[in-house]
Coordinates of C-alpha atoms in Angstrom, one line a residue:
R1 CA 0.5 -86.7 39.4
D2 CA 0.2 -88.8 36.3
L3 CA -2.8 -86.3 34.8
L4 CA -0.4 -83.3 35.3
S5 CA 2.5 -84.9 33.7
R6 CA 0.2 -85.7 30.8
I7 CA -1.0 -82.2 30.6
I8 CA 2.5 -80.8 30.7
Y9 CA 3.7 -83.2 27.9
G10 CA 0.4 -82.5 25.9
A11 CA 1.3 -78.7 26.1
R12 CA 4.6 -79.4 24.5
V13 CA 2.8 -81.4 21.6
T14 CA 0.1 -78.7 21.1
L15 CA 2.6 -75.9 21.2
M16 CA 4.9 -77.7 19.0
V17 CA 2.4 -78.5 16.3
G18 CA 0.9 -74.9 16.5
A19 CA 4.3 -73.1 16.2
I20 CA 5.4 -75.4 13.1
A21 CA 2.2 -74.8 11.5
L22 CA 2.0 -71.1 12.3
V23 CA 5.5 -70.5 10.8
T24 CA 4.6 -72.5 7.6
G25 CA 1.4 -70.6 7.2
T26 CA 3.2 -67.2 8.0
V27 CA 5.8 -68.1 5.4
V28 CA 3.2 -69.1 2.6
G29 CA 0.8 -66.5 3.3
T30 CA 3.0 -63.6 3.4
G31 CA 4.8 -64.9 0.2
L32 CA 1.7 -65.4 -1.8
G33 CA 0.4 -61.8 -0.4
F34 CA 3.8 -60.2 -1.5
L35 CA 3.4 -61.8 -5.1
A36 CA -0.4 -60.7 -5.4
G37 CA 0.1 -57.1 -4.4
Y38 CA 3.6 -56.5 -6.0
Y39 CA 3.0 -57.9 -9.5
G40 CA -1.1 -57.4 -9.6
G41 CA -3.0 -58.1 -12.8
I42 CA -3.4 -61.9 -13.4
V43 CA -1.2 -63.2 -10.8
D44 CA -3.3 -61.0 -7.9
E45 CA -6.4 -62.3 -9.8
I46 CA -5.5 -65.9 -9.2
I47 CA -4.1 -65.8 -5.9
T48 CA -7.2 -63.8 -4.8
R49 CA -9.4 -66.4 -6.1
I50 CA -7.8 -69.1 -4.5
V51 CA -8.0 -67.5 -1.3
D52 CA -11.8 -66.6 -1.8
A53 CA -12.3 -70.3 -2.6
W54 CA -10.3 -71.8 0.3
M55 CA -11.8 -69.6 2.9
G56 CA -15.3 -70.7 1.5
L57 CA -14.6 -74.2 2.2
P58 CA -15.8 -75.9 5.7
F59 CA -12.3 -76.4 7.3
I60 CA -13.4 -79.3 9.6
L61 CA -14.8 -81.3 6.9
V62 CA -11.6 -80.9 4.8
A63 CA -9.6 -81.7 7.8
L64 CA -11.5 -84.9 8.5
V65 CA -11.4 -86.0 4.9
I66 CA -7.6 -85.4 4.6
S67 CA -7.2 -87.0 7.9
V68 CA -8.9 -90.2 6.6
A69 CA -6.9 -90.2 3.5
M70 CA -3.4 -89.5 5.1
G71 CA -4.1 -91.1 8.5
A72 CA -3.9 -89.3 11.9
G73 CA -0.8 -88.3 13.1
L74 CA 1.8 -85.7 13.8
V75 CA 2.4 -84.8 10.3
T76 CA -1.2 -84.8 9.4
I77 CA -2.1 -82.2 12.1
V78 CA 0.8 -79.8 11.0
V79 CA -0.4 -80.1 7.5
L80 CA -3.9 -79.6 8.5
L81 CA -3.2 -76.2 10.9
G82 CA -0.8 -75.0 8.3
L83 CA -3.5 -74.8 5.6
M84 CA -5.9 -73.4 8.1
S85 CA -3.2 -70.4 9.0
W86 CA -1.9 -69.2 5.6
S87 CA -5.2 -67.4 4.2
P88 CA -5.6 -64.4 6.4
F89 CA -1.7 -63.4 5.8
V90 CA -2.5 -63.2 2.1
R91 CA -5.1 -60.5 2.2
Q92 CA -3.5 -58.2 4.7
V93 CA 0.0 -58.3 3.2
R94 CA -1.6 -58.0 -0.4
G95 CA -3.1 -54.6 0.7
L96 CA -0.1 -53.3 2.2
V97 CA 2.1 -54.2 -0.8
L98 CA -0.4 -52.7 -3.1
S99 CA 0.0 -49.4 -1.3
L100 CA 3.9 -49.8 -0.7
R101 CA 4.7 -50.6 -4.2
T102 CA 3.9 -47.0 -5.3
R103 CA 6.0 -45.4 -2.7
D104 CA 8.9 -43.3 -4.0
Y105 CA 11.7 -45.3 -2.4
V106 CA 10.6 -48.4 -4.0
L107 CA 10.3 -46.6 -7.4
L108 CA 13.9 -45.3 -6.8
A109 CA 14.9 -48.9 -6.0
K110 CA 13.4 -50.4 -9.3
V111 CA 15.0 -47.5 -11.4
A112 CA 18.3 -48.3 -9.6
G113 CA 18.1 -51.9 -10.9
A114 CA 17.6 -53.6 -7.5
S115 CA 16.4 -57.1 -8.1
T116 CA 13.0 -58.2 -7.1
P117 CA 14.0 -60.5 -4.0
R118 CA 16.1 -57.3 -2.7
I119 CA 13.0 -54.9 -3.1
F120 CA 11.0 -57.5 -1.1
L121 CA 13.4 -57.8 1.7
I122 CA 15.0 -54.5 2.1
H123 CA 12.1 -52.4 0.9
L124 CA 8.6 -54.0 1.4
L125 CA 9.2 -56.3 4.2
P126 CA 9.9 -53.6 6.8
G127 CA 6.6 -52.2 5.9
V128 CA 4.4 -55.3 6.5
S129 CA 6.5 -56.9 9.3
N130 CA 4.5 -55.3 12.0
V131 CA 1.1 -56.6 10.5
V132 CA 2.5 -59.9 9.9
I133 CA 3.6 -60.4 13.7
V134 CA 0.2 -59.2 14.9
I135 CA -1.7 -61.6 12.7
A136 CA 0.6 -64.4 13.8
S137 CA 0.2 -63.8 17.6
L138 CA -3.8 -63.6 17.2
R139 CA -3.7 -66.9 15.1
V140 CA -1.9 -68.9 18.0
S141 CA -5.1 -69.1 19.8
S142 CA -7.2 -70.5 16.9
L143 CA -4.6 -73.2 16.1
I144 CA -4.7 -74.2 19.7
L145 CA -8.3 -74.6 19.7
A146 CA -8.4 -76.3 16.2
E147 CA -5.5 -78.9 17.1
A148 CA -7.7 -79.6 20.1
L149 CA -10.8 -80.0 18.3
L150 CA -9.3 -82.3 15.5
S151 CA -7.7 -84.5 18.2
F152 CA -10.8 -84.5 20.0
L153 CA -12.6 -85.7 16.9
G154 CA -9.6 -88.5 16.1
A155 CA -8.3 -86.5 13.2
G156 CA -5.3 -85.1 15.3
I157 CA -2.6 -86.6 17.5
P158 CA -3.8 -90.3 18.0
P159 CA -3.2 -92.0 21.5
P160 CA -1.2 -92.8 23.5
T161 CA 0.7 -89.5 22.6
P162 CA -1.0 -87.1 24.9
S163 CA -2.4 -83.6 23.7
W164 CA -5.2 -81.9 25.1
G165 CA -7.8 -82.7 22.7
N166 CA -7.4 -86.3 23.0
M167 CA -7.0 -86.3 26.6
I168 CA -10.6 -84.8 26.7
A169 CA -11.6 -87.3 24.5
E170 CA -10.6 -90.2 26.5
G171 CA -12.1 -88.7 29.7
R172 CA -15.5 -88.0 28.4
D173 CA -16.6 -91.5 29.0
Y174 CA -15.7 -91.1 32.8
L175 CA -17.5 -87.5 33.5
R176 CA -19.4 -88.9 36.1
L177 CA -16.6 -90.9 37.9
A178 CA -13.6 -88.7 37.3
W179 CA -14.5 -85.7 35.6
W180 CA -11.1 -83.8 36.1
I181 CA -9.7 -86.2 33.2
A182 CA -11.4 -84.3 30.8
V183 CA -11.9 -80.9 32.6
F184 CA -8.3 -80.1 33.5
P185 CA -7.3 -80.3 29.8
G186 CA -10.1 -78.0 28.8
V187 CA -9.3 -75.5 31.5
F188 CA -5.6 -75.3 30.0
I189 CA -6.9 -75.1 26.4
L190 CA -9.0 -72.0 27.7
L191 CA -6.2 -70.5 29.7
A192 CA -3.6 -70.6 26.9
S193 CA -5.9 -69.7 24.0
A194 CA -6.9 -66.7 26.4
A195 CA -3.3 -65.8 27.2
T196 CA -2.2 -66.1 23.4
A197 CA -5.4 -63.7 22.5
F198 CA -4.3 -61.1 25.2
F199 CA -1.0 -61.1 24.0
G200 CA -1.6 -60.7 20.5
D201 CA -4.2 -57.5 21.3
W202 CA -1.1 -56.3 23.4
I203 CA 1.2 -56.6 20.3
R204 CA -1.3 -55.0 17.9
D205 CA -1.8 -52.1 20.3
F206 CA 2.0 -51.8 20.9
T207 CA 2.9 -51.5 17.3
D208 CA 0.1 -49.4 16.3
P209 CA 1.4 -45.7 16.7
R210 CA -1.9 -44.1 16.4
L211 CA -2.8 -46.3 20.0
R212 CA 0.7 -45.3 21.5
Q213 CA -0.5 -41.6 21.1
L214 CA -3.6 -42.1 23.1
N215 CA -2.0 -43.5 25.9

């Protein structure tokens, strides 16, 4: 019973951390994608190079260094997962905005004197919202696994606050005597990751009109 209550509480911690990091990464990544795609030129070049450089870094090593510098805790894990989640949005949103900014309705809005924020929110955002939702739904499983891994390595949520990752770390010394302490949190990580991945696939299929026409 105590193990079940810790798993349920750990689910709340894991999902809360993942949700905060996902919202942060979505807002930052989408915003940078808008700037790169809409303005182009040197702005696009700088943002693209930053994304390329960031995606080339080993995330686990960077996370461990940041954890040592900041100290393990809730704020640290949210920052780390936020840093992990923003880059995929930039490339996808940038590519869409590069295409949408030359459409007639966007050009007419510029001629009519619409401000840049209005063009972003009214004319460009509806064209990229489906892709942003799909990417966000597919990133949830990656964030759950990343949080579990970082907590397992001691760079995430520290004990005694339960999370699925540190519960596995606590139970690894008792695998022969009480294997369920480590196995059950791992099973819940697997189920949650699979469920969110399937949901992301469904969202992608549902929002793609070409796939709906095949059904």
